[in-house]
XYZ file of C-alpha atoms in Angstrom:
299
model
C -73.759 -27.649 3.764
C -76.828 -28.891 1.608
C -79.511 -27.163 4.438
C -77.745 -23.582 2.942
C -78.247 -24.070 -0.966
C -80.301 -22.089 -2.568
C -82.108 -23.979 -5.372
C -83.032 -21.659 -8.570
C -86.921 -20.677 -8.605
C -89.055 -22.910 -10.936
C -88.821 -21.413 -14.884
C -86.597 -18.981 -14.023
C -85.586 -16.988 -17.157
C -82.007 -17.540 -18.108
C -79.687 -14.894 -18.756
C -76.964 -15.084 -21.111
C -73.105 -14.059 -19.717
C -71.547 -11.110 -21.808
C -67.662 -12.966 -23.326
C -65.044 -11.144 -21.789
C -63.189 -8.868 -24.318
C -59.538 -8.351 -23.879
C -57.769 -5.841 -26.068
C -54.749 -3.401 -26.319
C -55.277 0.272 -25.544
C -52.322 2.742 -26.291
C -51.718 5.604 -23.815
C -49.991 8.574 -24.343
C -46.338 9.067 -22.274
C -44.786 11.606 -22.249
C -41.210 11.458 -23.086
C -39.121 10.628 -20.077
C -35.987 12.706 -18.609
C -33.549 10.382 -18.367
C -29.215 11.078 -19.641
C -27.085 8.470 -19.566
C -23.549 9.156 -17.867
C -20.882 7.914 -19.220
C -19.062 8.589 -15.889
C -17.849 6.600 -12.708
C -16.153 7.311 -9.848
C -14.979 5.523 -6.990
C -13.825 6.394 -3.612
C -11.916 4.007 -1.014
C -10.695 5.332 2.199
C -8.816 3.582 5.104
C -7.825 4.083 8.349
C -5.982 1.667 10.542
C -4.929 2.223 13.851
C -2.816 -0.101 16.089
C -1.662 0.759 19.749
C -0.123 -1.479 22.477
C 0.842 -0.507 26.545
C 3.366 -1.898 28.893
C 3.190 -1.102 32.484
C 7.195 -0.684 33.660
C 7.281 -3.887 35.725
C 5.269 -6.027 33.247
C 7.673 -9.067 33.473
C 7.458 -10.035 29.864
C 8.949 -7.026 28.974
C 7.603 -4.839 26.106
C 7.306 -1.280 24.808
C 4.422 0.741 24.386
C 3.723 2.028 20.785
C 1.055 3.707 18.455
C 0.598 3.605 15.128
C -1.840 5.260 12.586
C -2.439 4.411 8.452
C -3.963 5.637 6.138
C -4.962 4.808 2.505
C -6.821 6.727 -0.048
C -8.143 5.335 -3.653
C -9.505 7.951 -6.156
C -10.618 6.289 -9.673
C -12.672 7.909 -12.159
C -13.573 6.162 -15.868
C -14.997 7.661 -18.515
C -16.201 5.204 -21.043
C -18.004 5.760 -24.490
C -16.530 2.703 -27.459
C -14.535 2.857 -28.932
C -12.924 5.678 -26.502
C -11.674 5.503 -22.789
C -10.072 7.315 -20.220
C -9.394 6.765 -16.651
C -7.624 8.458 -13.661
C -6.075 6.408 -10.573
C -4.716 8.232 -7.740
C -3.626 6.126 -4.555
C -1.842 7.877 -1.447
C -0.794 6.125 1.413
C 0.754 7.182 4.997
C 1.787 5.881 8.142
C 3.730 6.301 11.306
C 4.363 5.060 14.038
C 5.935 5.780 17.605
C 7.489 3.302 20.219
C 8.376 4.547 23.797
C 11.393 5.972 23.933
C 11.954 7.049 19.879
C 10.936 9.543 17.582
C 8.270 9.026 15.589
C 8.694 7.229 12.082
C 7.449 6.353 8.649
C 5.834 2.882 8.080
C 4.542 3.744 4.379
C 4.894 6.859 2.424
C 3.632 6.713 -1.438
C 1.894 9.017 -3.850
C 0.841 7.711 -7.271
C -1.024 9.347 -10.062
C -1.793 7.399 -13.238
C -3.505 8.676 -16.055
C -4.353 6.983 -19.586
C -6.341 7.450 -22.874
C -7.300 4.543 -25.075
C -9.028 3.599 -28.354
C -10.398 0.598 -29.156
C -8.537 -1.506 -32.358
C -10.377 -4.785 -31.993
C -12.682 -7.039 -29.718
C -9.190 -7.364 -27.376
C -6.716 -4.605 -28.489
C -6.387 -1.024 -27.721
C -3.760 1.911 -28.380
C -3.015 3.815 -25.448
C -1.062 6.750 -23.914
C -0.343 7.466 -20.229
C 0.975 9.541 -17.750
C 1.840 8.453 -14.602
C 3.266 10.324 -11.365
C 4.768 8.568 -8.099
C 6.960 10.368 -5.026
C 6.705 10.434 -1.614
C 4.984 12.938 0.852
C 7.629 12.966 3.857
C 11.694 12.618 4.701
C 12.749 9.223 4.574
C 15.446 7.966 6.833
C 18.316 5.015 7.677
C 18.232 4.302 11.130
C 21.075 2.616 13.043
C 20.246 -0.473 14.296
C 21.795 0.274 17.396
C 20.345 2.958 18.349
C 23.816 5.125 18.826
C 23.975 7.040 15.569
C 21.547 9.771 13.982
C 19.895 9.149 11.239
C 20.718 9.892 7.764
C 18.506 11.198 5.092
C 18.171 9.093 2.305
C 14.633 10.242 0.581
C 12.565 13.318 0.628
C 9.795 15.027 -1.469
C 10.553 14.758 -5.402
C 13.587 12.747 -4.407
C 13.020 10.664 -5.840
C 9.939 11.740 -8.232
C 9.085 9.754 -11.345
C 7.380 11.553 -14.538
C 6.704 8.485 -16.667
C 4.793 9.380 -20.149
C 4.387 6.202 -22.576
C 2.067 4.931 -25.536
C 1.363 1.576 -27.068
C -1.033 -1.189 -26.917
C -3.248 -2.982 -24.171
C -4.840 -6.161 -24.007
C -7.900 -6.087 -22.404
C -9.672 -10.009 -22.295
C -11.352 -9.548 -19.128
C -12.998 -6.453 -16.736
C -10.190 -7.915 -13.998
C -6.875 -7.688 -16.306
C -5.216 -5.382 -18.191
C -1.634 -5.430 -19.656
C -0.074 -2.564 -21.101
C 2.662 -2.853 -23.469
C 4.406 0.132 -23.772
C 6.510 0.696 -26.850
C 7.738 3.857 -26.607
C 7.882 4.967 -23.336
C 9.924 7.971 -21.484
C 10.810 8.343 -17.738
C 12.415 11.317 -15.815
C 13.814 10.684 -12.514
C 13.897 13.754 -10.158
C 16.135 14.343 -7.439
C 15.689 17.869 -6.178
C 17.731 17.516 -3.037
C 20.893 17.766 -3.805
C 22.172 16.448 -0.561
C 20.994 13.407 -0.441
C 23.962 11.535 -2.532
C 25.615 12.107 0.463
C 23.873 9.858 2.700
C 22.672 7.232 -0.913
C 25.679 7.349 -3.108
C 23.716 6.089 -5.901
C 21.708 9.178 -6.020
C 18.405 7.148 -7.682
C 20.646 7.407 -10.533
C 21.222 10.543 -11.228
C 24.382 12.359 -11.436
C 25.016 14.204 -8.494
C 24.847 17.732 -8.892
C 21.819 17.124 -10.918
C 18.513 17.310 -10.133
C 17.144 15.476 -13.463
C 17.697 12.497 -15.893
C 16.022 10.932 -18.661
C 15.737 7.610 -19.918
C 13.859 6.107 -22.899
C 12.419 2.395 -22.265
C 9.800 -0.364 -22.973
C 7.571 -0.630 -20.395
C 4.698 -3.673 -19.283
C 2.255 -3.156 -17.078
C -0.158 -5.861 -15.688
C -2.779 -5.130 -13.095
C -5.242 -7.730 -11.904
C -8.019 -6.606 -9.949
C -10.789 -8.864 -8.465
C -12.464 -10.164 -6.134
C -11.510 -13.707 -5.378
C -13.539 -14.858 -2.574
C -16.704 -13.498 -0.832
C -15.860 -10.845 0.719
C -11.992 -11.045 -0.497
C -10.412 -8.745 -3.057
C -6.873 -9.126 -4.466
C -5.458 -6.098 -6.597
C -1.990 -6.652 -7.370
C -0.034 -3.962 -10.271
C 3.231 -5.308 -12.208
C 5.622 -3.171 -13.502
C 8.346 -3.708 -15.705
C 10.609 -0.884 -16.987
C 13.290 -1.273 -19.377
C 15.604 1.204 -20.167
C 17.443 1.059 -23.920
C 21.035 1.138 -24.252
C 21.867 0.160 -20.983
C 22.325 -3.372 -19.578
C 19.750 -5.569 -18.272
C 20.862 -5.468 -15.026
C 19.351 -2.051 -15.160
C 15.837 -3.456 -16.211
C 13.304 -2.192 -13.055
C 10.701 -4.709 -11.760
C 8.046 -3.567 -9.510
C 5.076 -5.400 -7.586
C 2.552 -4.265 -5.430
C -0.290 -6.287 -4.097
C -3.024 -5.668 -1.369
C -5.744 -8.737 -0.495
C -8.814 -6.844 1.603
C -10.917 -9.065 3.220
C -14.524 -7.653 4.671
C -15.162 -8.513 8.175
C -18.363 -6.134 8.114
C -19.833 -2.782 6.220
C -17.174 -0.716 7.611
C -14.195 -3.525 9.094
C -11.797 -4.844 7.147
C -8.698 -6.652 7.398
C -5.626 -6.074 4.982
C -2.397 -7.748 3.211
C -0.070 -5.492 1.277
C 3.053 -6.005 -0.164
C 5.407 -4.754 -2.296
C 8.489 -6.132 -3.989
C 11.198 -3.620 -5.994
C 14.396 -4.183 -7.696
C 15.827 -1.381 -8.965
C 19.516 -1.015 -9.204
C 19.578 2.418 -8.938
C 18.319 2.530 -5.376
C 20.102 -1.157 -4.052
C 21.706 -3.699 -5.777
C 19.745 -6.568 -4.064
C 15.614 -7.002 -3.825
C 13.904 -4.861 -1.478
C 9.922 -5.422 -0.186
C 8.161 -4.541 2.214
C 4.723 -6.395 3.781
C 2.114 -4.891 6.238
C -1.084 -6.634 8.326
C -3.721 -4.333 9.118
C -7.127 -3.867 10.914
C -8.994 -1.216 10.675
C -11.775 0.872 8.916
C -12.725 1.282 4.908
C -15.283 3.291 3.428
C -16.093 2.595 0.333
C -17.959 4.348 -2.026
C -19.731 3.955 -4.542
């Protein structure tokens, strides 16, 4: 590499390096266009679909049946300290038809809550609600052997639940949230009138009537998070208690749904849901569902 140096010429005048000056220059901006929302919304919609086919001589027996879900979540927040507000709506439907039957419910819920809040202290809030919940289709008792008709046990606003209630939450973490209703009112609709007929207990109210009334303490707990990578558990406690009447009237209600995320649109599903109410039965009643099949989410 020497042979391609290039040695300075002899005397060569030297010439001094100008220091390199750094300094701050402000510019003018113009004011940017930005508004902060205190809005969110979110959107979950799923569809699950489940089918199955016998030929007549398949020797393991079988019956062909379809089924079809669906499940939508509607949540909007508004938060701006120390006030809140927020809006759940969840609807679910399903049915499903074997050879040979009629077609028939496998879930059948609508449920509206609503609440305002204001913030006390790091933890504590006062809230009211309102909350809705009914069904969107007849509900029926089928024989298990097959031989006698149905009998119409549920239908449209019967039951319906109006549920208004304030009091305090606790708040420690985004995933939990218990509610402690202090003064809290329920009204239990029953607008047909036949149905006592078929349910003696009439959701507890009088037959004849389409409407009753009961003042209560009510806890709610709702834990919502995801537990895993790509695994989300939501599960909502609810425990109503009427006053003046004996605890073996007190209502307990669970529902819980664990979503796991095969791929952007895929998903398979756990729900659940455990009631005892001894207006409708005097025992526990639940009900559990597996599912595969699409969810949109949005945001």
């Amino acid at each position: 590499m020497n042979r391609y140096r290039i040695s300075p010429r002899p005397n060569a005048i030297p010439v001094p390096s100008k220091p390199l000056l750094i300094q701050q220059e402000l510019l003018p901006v113009t004011m940017l266009d930005y508004k902060v929302s205190y809005w969110r919304r979110y959107v979950t919609l799923g569809l699950n679909f489940n089918q199955a086919a016998f030929s007549n001589n398949y020797s393991a027996g079988g019956v062909t049946a379809i089924a079809l879900g669906t499940n939508l979540i509607y949540r909007i927040e508004y938060n701006k300290a120390p006030f809140s507000y927020s809006t759940d709506l969840n609807l679910l439907y399903g049915k499903s038809k074997n050879k040979g039957q009629g077609a028939r419910k496998t879930n059948d819920r609508i449920f509206l809550d609503n609440k305002v809040a204001t913030q006390m202290s790091k933890h504590w809030f006062f809230f009211g609600s309102l909350s809705f919940e009914s069904q969107f289709d007849k509900g029926f008792q089928y024989d298990a052997a097959g031989v006698n008709p149905p009998l119409l046990i549920s239908n449209f606003m019967s039951p319906g639940y109006l549920t208004e209630s304030v009091g305090f939450e606790y708040k420690a973490e985004k995933f939990f949230d218990l509610r402690l209703g202090t003064g809290t009112a329920r009204q239990t609709f029953v607008l047909d009138t036949t149905i006592y007929h078929n349910n003696p207990g009439n959701y507890g109210v009088t037959p004849g009537k389409t409407i009753r009334t009961d003042i209560a303490f009510q806890m709610v707990a709702i834990f919502d998070k995801d537990i895993a990578k790509n695994m989300h558990f939501n599960a909502r406690y609810d425990m109503f208690v009427p006053y003046g009447r004996a605890l073996a009237f007190v209502r307990h209600r669970l529902d819980a749904v664990l979503a796991a995320k095969v791929n952007r649109l895929i998903n398979v599903s756990i729900n659940g849901t455990l009631l005892f109410d001894k207006n409708t039965s005097d025992s526990v009643q639940g009900t559990e569902g597996l599912s595969l099949g699409i969810l949109y989410k949005f945001p």
